[in-house]
Amino acid sequence: MRRKVVAGNWKMNKTNEEGIETIKELRNLVGEYKNVDIVIGAPSIMLADLAKVSAGSNVKIAAQNMYPKDSGAFTGEISPVMLKSIGIEYVILGHSERREYFHESDEFINQKVKSALAHGLTPILCIGEKLEERETGKTLEVNSKQIKGGMAGLSVEEAKKVIVAYEPVWAIGTGKTATPEMAQATHKEIRKVIEDMFGLEVSNGTIIQYGGSMNAANAAELMAQPDIDGGLVGGASLDAKVFEVIIKAGN
Ligand code: PGA
């Protein structure tokens, strides 16, 4: 049985104080949920404080991005060494907003995945097709390319540590969730791509989250699908009480 992982993605929202308050509230609400891993992806400026506020609880903190070098002349960037030094355990990589607005390629994302793994960070590798790609029958092709690119060159042991987040771009922030059946079918295809790359043991164990307008009303039905192992939740993760309902659905 795969354990569910419910991760929030705050994106570029909240002040530092608001972030701290939300984590304090969340850790009080979710302390009893033992059957789900809980992660919050926060803006980099908050990570150190949130790591402290969440310490000793079952709420883990993720970075939303990182640069695939340990240190050096990369103005404005944050390294895996820095993340580890403040107790961060997860990093969201290759989010569609980073692919779209910051032109991140599969090759660059692959460097980040490798660098994260080398430093003991768990990468949450985001993939997903755009609307026109789904409408023109390219869903599998696009997701397959992003998985093959993002996980290229990993050993079986490394591949086992990667969390995949399938986020159809047309469902992100739009309120248009994929139906549970549609999401399940795509998750199954993605798992097959992972099987072809790394074998059945890896693909059976890989956490594949769904993301894209997951909310308190649809989370349980989505996560009830056999190949949906949790969620990557944007808007509905900003409020601790709303997010708790989604976490409970994964517990
Ligand atoms: P959303 O975002 O839940 O607001 O659609 C999901 C994401 O982009 O991770």
mmCIF file of C-alpha atoms and ligand atoms in Angstrom:
data_model
loop_
_atom_site.group_PDB
_atom_site.id
_atom_site.type_symbol
_atom_site.label_atom_id
_atom_site.label_comp_id
_atom_site.label_asym_id
_atom_site.label_seq_id
_atom_site.Cartn_x
_atom_site.Cartn_y
_atom_site.Cartn_z
ATOM 1 C CA MET A 1 0.000 0.000 0.000
ATOM 2 C CA ARG A 2 1.342 3.405 -0.948
ATOM 3 C CA ARG A 3 1.108 6.093 1.695
ATOM 4 C CA LYS A 4 -0.734 9.224 0.655
ATOM 5 C CA VAL A 5 1.135 12.503 0.536
ATOM 6 C CA VAL A 6 -0.933 15.683 0.716
ATOM 7 C CA ALA A 7 1.137 18.757 -0.095
ATOM 8 C CA GLY A 8 0.120 22.391 -0.142
ATOM 9 C CA ASN A 9 1.673 24.801 -2.613
ATOM 10 C CA TRP A 10 1.331 28.325 -1.297
ATOM 11 C CA LYS A 11 3.004 29.784 -4.413
ATOM 12 C CA MET A 12 3.724 33.520 -3.962
ATOM 13 C CA ASN A 13 1.222 34.130 -1.180
ATOM 14 C CA LYS A 14 1.266 35.230 2.483
ATOM 15 C CA THR A 15 3.637 37.388 4.505
ATOM 16 C CA ASN A 16 6.123 35.707 6.825
ATOM 17 C CA GLU A 17 3.862 36.358 9.842
ATOM 18 C CA GLU A 18 0.829 34.941 8.058
ATOM 19 C CA GLY A 19 2.836 31.872 7.081
ATOM 20 C CA ILE A 20 3.908 31.268 10.674
ATOM 21 C CA GLU A 21 0.327 31.646 11.939
ATOM 22 C CA THR A 22 -1.008 29.236 9.317
ATOM 23 C CA ILE A 23 1.570 26.567 10.197
ATOM 24 C CA LYS A 24 0.817 26.955 13.918
ATOM 25 C CA GLU A 25 -2.883 26.529 13.222
ATOM 26 C CA LEU A 26 -2.313 23.623 10.855
ATOM 27 C CA ARG A 27 -0.070 21.643 13.191
ATOM 28 C CA ASN A 28 -2.744 21.859 15.886
ATOM 29 C CA LEU A 29 -5.445 20.674 13.491
ATOM 30 C CA VAL A 30 -3.654 17.688 11.951
ATOM 31 C CA GLY A 31 -1.675 16.174 14.821
ATOM 32 C CA GLU A 32 -3.873 13.070 14.907
ATOM 33 C CA TYR A 33 -3.517 12.141 11.241
ATOM 34 C CA LYS A 34 -0.940 9.372 11.214
ATOM 35 C CA ASN A 35 -1.665 7.729 7.856
ATOM 36 C CA VAL A 36 -0.805 10.620 5.584
ATOM 37 C CA ASP A 37 2.344 12.658 4.965
ATOM 38 C CA ILE A 38 1.685 16.389 5.173
ATOM 39 C CA VAL A 39 3.844 18.941 3.369
ATOM 40 C CA ILE A 40 3.607 22.703 2.823
ATOM 41 C CA GLY A 41 5.529 24.304 -0.050
ATOM 42 C CA ALA A 42 6.273 27.843 1.062
ATOM 43 C CA PRO A 43 8.081 30.868 -0.386
ATOM 44 C CA SER A 44 11.817 30.669 0.265
ATOM 45 C CA ILE A 45 11.878 33.712 2.534
ATOM 46 C CA MET A 46 9.686 31.863 5.076
ATOM 47 C CA LEU A 47 11.360 28.476 5.021
ATOM 48 C CA ALA A 48 13.668 28.920 8.004
ATOM 49 C CA ASP A 49 10.924 30.210 10.296
ATOM 50 C CA LEU A 50 8.397 27.615 9.123
ATOM 51 C CA ALA A 51 10.894 24.790 9.642
ATOM 52 C CA LYS A 52 11.205 25.932 13.260
ATOM 53 C CA VAL A 53 7.469 26.376 13.816
ATOM 54 C CA SER A 54 6.698 22.934 12.347
ATOM 55 C CA ALA A 55 9.571 21.112 14.099
ATOM 56 C CA GLY A 56 8.409 18.065 16.049
ATOM 57 C CA SER A 57 5.048 17.971 14.264
ATOM 58 C CA ASN A 58 3.808 15.908 11.337
ATOM 59 C CA VAL A 59 3.805 18.988 9.080
ATOM 60 C CA LYS A 60 6.889 19.090 6.829
ATOM 61 C CA ILE A 61 8.056 22.099 4.842
ATOM 62 C CA ALA A 62 9.015 22.127 1.166
ATOM 63 C CA ALA A 63 10.814 24.682 -0.961
ATOM 64 C CA GLN A 64 9.057 25.600 -4.217
ATOM 65 C CA ASN A 65 12.235 25.610 -6.255
ATOM 66 C CA MET A 66 16.029 25.391 -5.963
ATOM 67 C CA TYR A 67 19.131 25.769 -8.119
ATOM 68 C CA PRO A 68 21.066 22.602 -8.931
ATOM 69 C CA LYS A 69 24.437 23.740 -7.582
ATOM 70 C CA ASP A 70 25.777 23.633 -4.042
ATOM 71 C CA SER A 71 27.000 27.244 -3.989
ATOM 72 C CA GLY A 72 28.483 29.897 -6.235
ATOM 73 C CA ALA A 73 27.799 32.954 -8.356
ATOM 74 C CA PHE A 74 24.098 32.443 -9.051
ATOM 75 C CA THR A 75 22.539 35.700 -7.874
ATOM 76 C CA GLY A 76 19.048 35.282 -6.486
ATOM 77 C CA GLU A 77 19.125 31.500 -6.313
ATOM 78 C CA ILE A 78 18.900 29.048 -3.412
ATOM 79 C CA SER A 79 20.918 25.833 -3.124
ATOM 80 C CA PRO A 80 20.034 22.385 -1.803
ATOM 81 C CA VAL A 81 22.777 22.796 0.803
ATOM 82 C CA MET A 82 21.018 25.886 2.134
ATOM 83 C CA LEU A 83 17.683 24.078 2.245
ATOM 84 C CA LYS A 84 19.167 21.139 4.140
ATOM 85 C CA SER A 85 20.917 23.474 6.570
ATOM 86 C CA ILE A 86 17.572 24.793 7.846
ATOM 87 C CA GLY A 87 15.856 21.394 8.022
ATOM 88 C CA ILE A 88 13.902 21.364 4.759
ATOM 89 C CA GLU A 89 13.068 17.848 3.511
ATOM 90 C CA TYR A 90 11.111 18.346 0.280
ATOM 91 C CA VAL A 91 11.370 20.508 -2.829
ATOM 92 C CA ILE A 92 8.741 21.089 -5.513
ATOM 93 C CA LEU A 93 10.433 20.995 -8.936
ATOM 94 C CA GLY A 94 9.273 21.705 -12.461
ATOM 95 C CA HIS A 95 5.948 23.262 -11.547
ATOM 96 C CA SER A 96 4.063 24.301 -14.681
ATOM 97 C CA GLU A 97 4.323 27.952 -13.623
ATOM 98 C CA ARG A 98 8.110 27.610 -13.581
ATOM 99 C CA ARG A 99 8.066 25.817 -16.939
ATOM 100 C CA GLU A 100 5.825 28.509 -18.425
ATOM 101 C CA TYR A 101 7.037 31.803 -16.887
ATOM 102 C CA PHE A 102 10.666 30.915 -16.199
ATOM 103 C CA HIS A 103 11.220 28.691 -19.236
ATOM 104 C CA GLU A 104 12.462 25.686 -17.294
ATOM 105 C CA SER A 105 13.243 22.754 -19.578
ATOM 106 C CA ASP A 106 13.016 19.048 -18.774
ATOM 107 C CA GLU A 107 16.810 18.959 -18.895
ATOM 108 C CA PHE A 108 17.187 21.725 -16.299
ATOM 109 C CA ILE A 109 14.494 20.163 -14.103
ATOM 110 C CA ASN A 110 16.352 16.855 -14.351
ATOM 111 C CA GLN A 111 19.511 18.542 -13.030
ATOM 112 C CA LYS A 112 17.481 19.845 -10.103
ATOM 113 C CA VAL A 113 15.964 16.417 -9.391
ATOM 114 C CA LYS A 114 19.437 14.855 -9.340
ATOM 115 C CA SER A 115 20.857 17.610 -7.167
ATOM 116 C CA ALA A 116 17.942 17.379 -4.702
ATOM 117 C CA LEU A 117 18.382 13.609 -4.399
ATOM 118 C CA ALA A 118 22.139 13.922 -3.964
ATOM 119 C CA HIS A 119 21.459 16.133 -0.950
ATOM 120 C CA GLY A 120 18.757 13.955 0.566
ATOM 121 C CA LEU A 121 15.842 16.192 -0.380
ATOM 122 C CA THR A 122 12.652 14.541 -1.661
ATOM 123 C CA PRO A 123 11.755 16.033 -5.050
ATOM 124 C CA ILE A 124 8.106 16.547 -5.944
ATOM 125 C CA LEU A 125 8.410 16.452 -9.734
ATOM 126 C CA CYS A 126 5.496 18.240 -11.411
ATOM 127 C CA ILE A 127 4.279 17.258 -14.852
ATOM 128 C CA GLY A 128 1.109 17.855 -16.826
ATOM 129 C CA GLU A 129 -0.344 18.717 -20.194
ATOM 130 C CA LYS A 130 -1.894 21.968 -21.390
ATOM 131 C CA LEU A 131 -5.481 22.211 -22.614
ATOM 132 C CA GLU A 132 -4.636 22.214 -26.319
ATOM 133 C CA GLU A 133 -2.401 19.197 -25.778
ATOM 134 C CA ARG A 134 -5.226 17.256 -24.136
ATOM 135 C CA GLU A 135 -7.657 18.336 -26.822
ATOM 136 C CA THR A 136 -5.329 17.190 -29.579
ATOM 137 C CA GLY A 137 -4.730 13.792 -27.994
ATOM 138 C CA LYS A 138 -1.180 14.537 -26.809
ATOM 139 C CA THR A 139 -1.712 13.963 -23.070
ATOM 140 C CA LEU A 140 0.303 10.751 -22.830
ATOM 141 C CA GLU A 141 3.025 12.032 -25.135
ATOM 142 C CA VAL A 142 3.543 15.198 -23.075
ATOM 143 C CA ASN A 143 3.460 13.502 -19.673
ATOM 144 C CA SER A 144 5.698 10.729 -20.892
ATOM 145 C CA LYS A 145 8.249 13.242 -22.199
ATOM 146 C CA GLN A 146 8.224 15.170 -18.924
ATOM 147 C CA ILE A 147 8.643 12.011 -16.827
ATOM 148 C CA LYS A 148 11.377 10.634 -19.069
ATOM 149 C CA GLY A 149 13.133 14.008 -19.078
ATOM 150 C CA GLY A 150 12.718 14.754 -15.390
ATOM 151 C CA MET A 151 13.772 11.284 -14.208
ATOM 152 C CA ALA A 152 16.476 10.667 -16.822
ATOM 153 C CA GLY A 153 19.635 9.005 -15.573
ATOM 154 C CA LEU A 154 18.336 8.163 -12.089
ATOM 155 C CA SER A 155 19.257 4.861 -10.496
ATOM 156 C CA VAL A 156 16.469 2.581 -9.294
ATOM 157 C CA GLU A 157 17.249 3.622 -5.707
ATOM 158 C CA GLU A 158 17.008 7.310 -6.637
ATOM 159 C CA ALA A 159 13.834 6.828 -8.671
ATOM 160 C CA LYS A 160 12.145 5.258 -5.636
ATOM 161 C CA LYS A 161 12.505 8.539 -3.741
ATOM 162 C CA VAL A 162 10.821 10.777 -6.311
ATOM 163 C CA ILE A 163 7.250 11.942 -5.777
ATOM 164 C CA VAL A 164 5.420 12.782 -9.010
ATOM 165 C CA ALA A 165 2.674 15.398 -9.098
ATOM 166 C CA TYR A 166 0.410 15.132 -12.129
ATOM 167 C CA GLU A 167 -1.087 18.560 -12.631
ATOM 168 C CA PRO A 168 -3.014 19.129 -15.848
ATOM 169 C CA VAL A 169 -2.219 22.782 -16.577
ATOM 170 C CA TRP A 170 -5.817 23.488 -17.591
ATOM 171 C CA ALA A 171 -6.982 22.500 -14.108
ATOM 172 C CA ILE A 172 -4.537 24.671 -12.139
ATOM 173 C CA GLY A 173 -6.213 27.624 -10.478
ATOM 174 C CA THR A 174 -9.165 27.391 -12.834
ATOM 175 C CA GLY A 175 -11.667 25.518 -10.681
ATOM 176 C CA LYS A 176 -11.844 22.970 -13.529
ATOM 177 C CA THR A 177 -10.779 19.748 -11.860
ATOM 178 C CA ALA A 178 -10.110 16.640 -13.894
ATOM 179 C CA THR A 179 -12.844 14.104 -13.177
ATOM 180 C CA PRO A 180 -11.674 11.272 -10.924
ATOM 181 C CA GLU A 181 -11.938 8.879 -13.895
ATOM 182 C CA MET A 182 -9.928 11.146 -16.183
ATOM 183 C CA ALA A 183 -7.243 11.697 -13.538
ATOM 184 C CA GLN A 184 -7.112 7.977 -12.706
ATOM 185 C CA ALA A 185 -6.631 7.045 -16.372
ATOM 186 C CA THR A 186 -3.741 9.494 -16.732
ATOM 187 C CA HIS A 187 -2.129 8.436 -13.441
ATOM 188 C CA LYS A 188 -2.216 4.847 -14.645
ATOM 189 C CA GLU A 189 -0.485 5.818 -17.886
ATOM 190 C CA ILE A 190 2.164 7.761 -15.975
ATOM 191 C CA ARG A 191 2.794 4.793 -13.704
ATOM 192 C CA LYS A 192 3.314 2.648 -16.807
ATOM 193 C CA VAL A 193 5.952 5.081 -18.113
ATOM 194 C CA ILE A 194 7.755 4.792 -14.770
ATOM 195 C CA GLU A 195 7.503 0.999 -14.976
ATOM 196 C CA ASP A 196 9.057 1.029 -18.441
ATOM 197 C CA MET A 197 11.935 3.145 -17.134
ATOM 198 C CA PHE A 198 12.620 1.589 -13.729
ATOM 199 C CA GLY A 199 10.600 -1.627 -13.390
ATOM 200 C CA LEU A 200 7.502 -2.718 -11.553
ATOM 201 C CA GLU A 201 8.831 -2.403 -8.025
ATOM 202 C CA VAL A 202 9.594 1.289 -8.514
ATOM 203 C CA SER A 203 6.364 2.063 -10.380
ATOM 204 C CA ASN A 204 4.219 0.256 -7.788
ATOM 205 C CA GLY A 205 5.840 2.279 -5.037
ATOM 206 C CA THR A 206 5.865 5.711 -6.671
ATOM 207 C CA ILE A 207 3.641 8.316 -5.060
ATOM 208 C CA ILE A 208 1.711 10.073 -7.830
ATOM 209 C CA GLN A 209 -0.193 13.074 -6.547
ATOM 210 C CA TYR A 210 -2.998 14.808 -8.398
ATOM 211 C CA GLY A 211 -2.970 18.606 -8.577
ATOM 212 C CA GLY A 212 -5.250 21.176 -10.186
ATOM 213 C CA SER A 213 -8.183 22.687 -8.325
ATOM 214 C CA MET A 214 -8.235 19.963 -5.695
ATOM 215 C CA ASN A 215 -10.428 21.206 -2.871
ATOM 216 C CA ALA A 216 -12.303 20.153 0.247
ATOM 217 C CA ALA A 217 -15.277 18.960 -1.817
ATOM 218 C CA ASN A 218 -13.490 16.828 -4.432
ATOM 219 C CA ALA A 219 -10.370 15.574 -2.606
ATOM 220 C CA ALA A 220 -11.862 12.378 -1.154
ATOM 221 C CA GLU A 221 -13.226 11.163 -4.482
ATOM 222 C CA LEU A 222 -9.975 11.903 -6.314
ATOM 223 C CA MET A 223 -7.824 10.231 -3.668
ATOM 224 C CA ALA A 224 -10.106 7.177 -3.655
ATOM 225 C CA GLN A 225 -8.820 6.313 -7.142
ATOM 226 C CA PRO A 226 -6.345 3.426 -7.095
ATOM 227 C CA ASP A 227 -3.474 5.324 -8.728
ATOM 228 C CA ILE A 228 -3.979 8.716 -7.031
ATOM 229 C CA ASP A 229 -1.748 8.864 -3.969
ATOM 230 C CA GLY A 230 -2.498 12.284 -2.578
ATOM 231 C CA GLY A 231 -2.592 15.817 -3.842
ATOM 232 C CA LEU A 232 -0.617 18.929 -4.602
ATOM 233 C CA VAL A 233 -2.984 21.670 -3.574
ATOM 234 C CA GLY A 234 -2.642 25.358 -4.399
ATOM 235 C CA GLY A 235 -5.484 27.718 -3.518
ATOM 236 C CA ALA A 236 -7.192 25.331 -1.098
ATOM 237 C CA SER A 237 -4.020 24.944 0.981
ATOM 238 C CA LEU A 238 -3.820 28.601 2.014
ATOM 239 C CA ASP A 239 -6.443 28.270 4.754
ATOM 240 C CA ALA A 240 -5.495 25.748 7.464
ATOM 241 C CA LYS A 241 -9.098 24.690 8.146
ATOM 242 C CA VAL A 242 -9.870 24.072 4.478
ATOM 243 C CA PHE A 243 -6.582 22.241 3.966
ATOM 244 C CA GLU A 244 -7.266 20.074 7.008
ATOM 245 C CA VAL A 245 -10.359 18.659 5.280
ATOM 246 C CA ILE A 246 -8.198 17.617 2.312
ATOM 247 C CA ILE A 247 -5.549 16.093 4.605
ATOM 248 C CA LYS A 248 -8.269 14.173 6.434
ATOM 249 C CA ALA A 249 -9.460 12.768 3.101
ATOM 250 C CA GLY A 250 -5.954 11.397 2.522
ATOM 251 C CA ASN A 251 -5.525 10.015 6.023
HETATM 252 P P1 PGA B 1 -4.563 24.899 -7.525
HETATM 253 O O1 PGA B 1 -2.975 24.789 -7.786
HETATM 254 O O2 PGA B 1 -4.896 23.869 -6.486
HETATM 255 O O3 PGA B 1 -4.772 26.299 -7.041
HETATM 256 O O4 PGA B 1 -5.229 24.619 -8.826
HETATM 257 C C1 PGA B 1 -2.332 23.546 -7.791
HETATM 258 C C2 PGA B 1 -0.877 23.732 -8.092
HETATM 259 O O5 PGA B 1 -0.532 24.534 -8.982
HETATM 260 O O6 PGA B 1 -0.010 23.075 -7.473
#
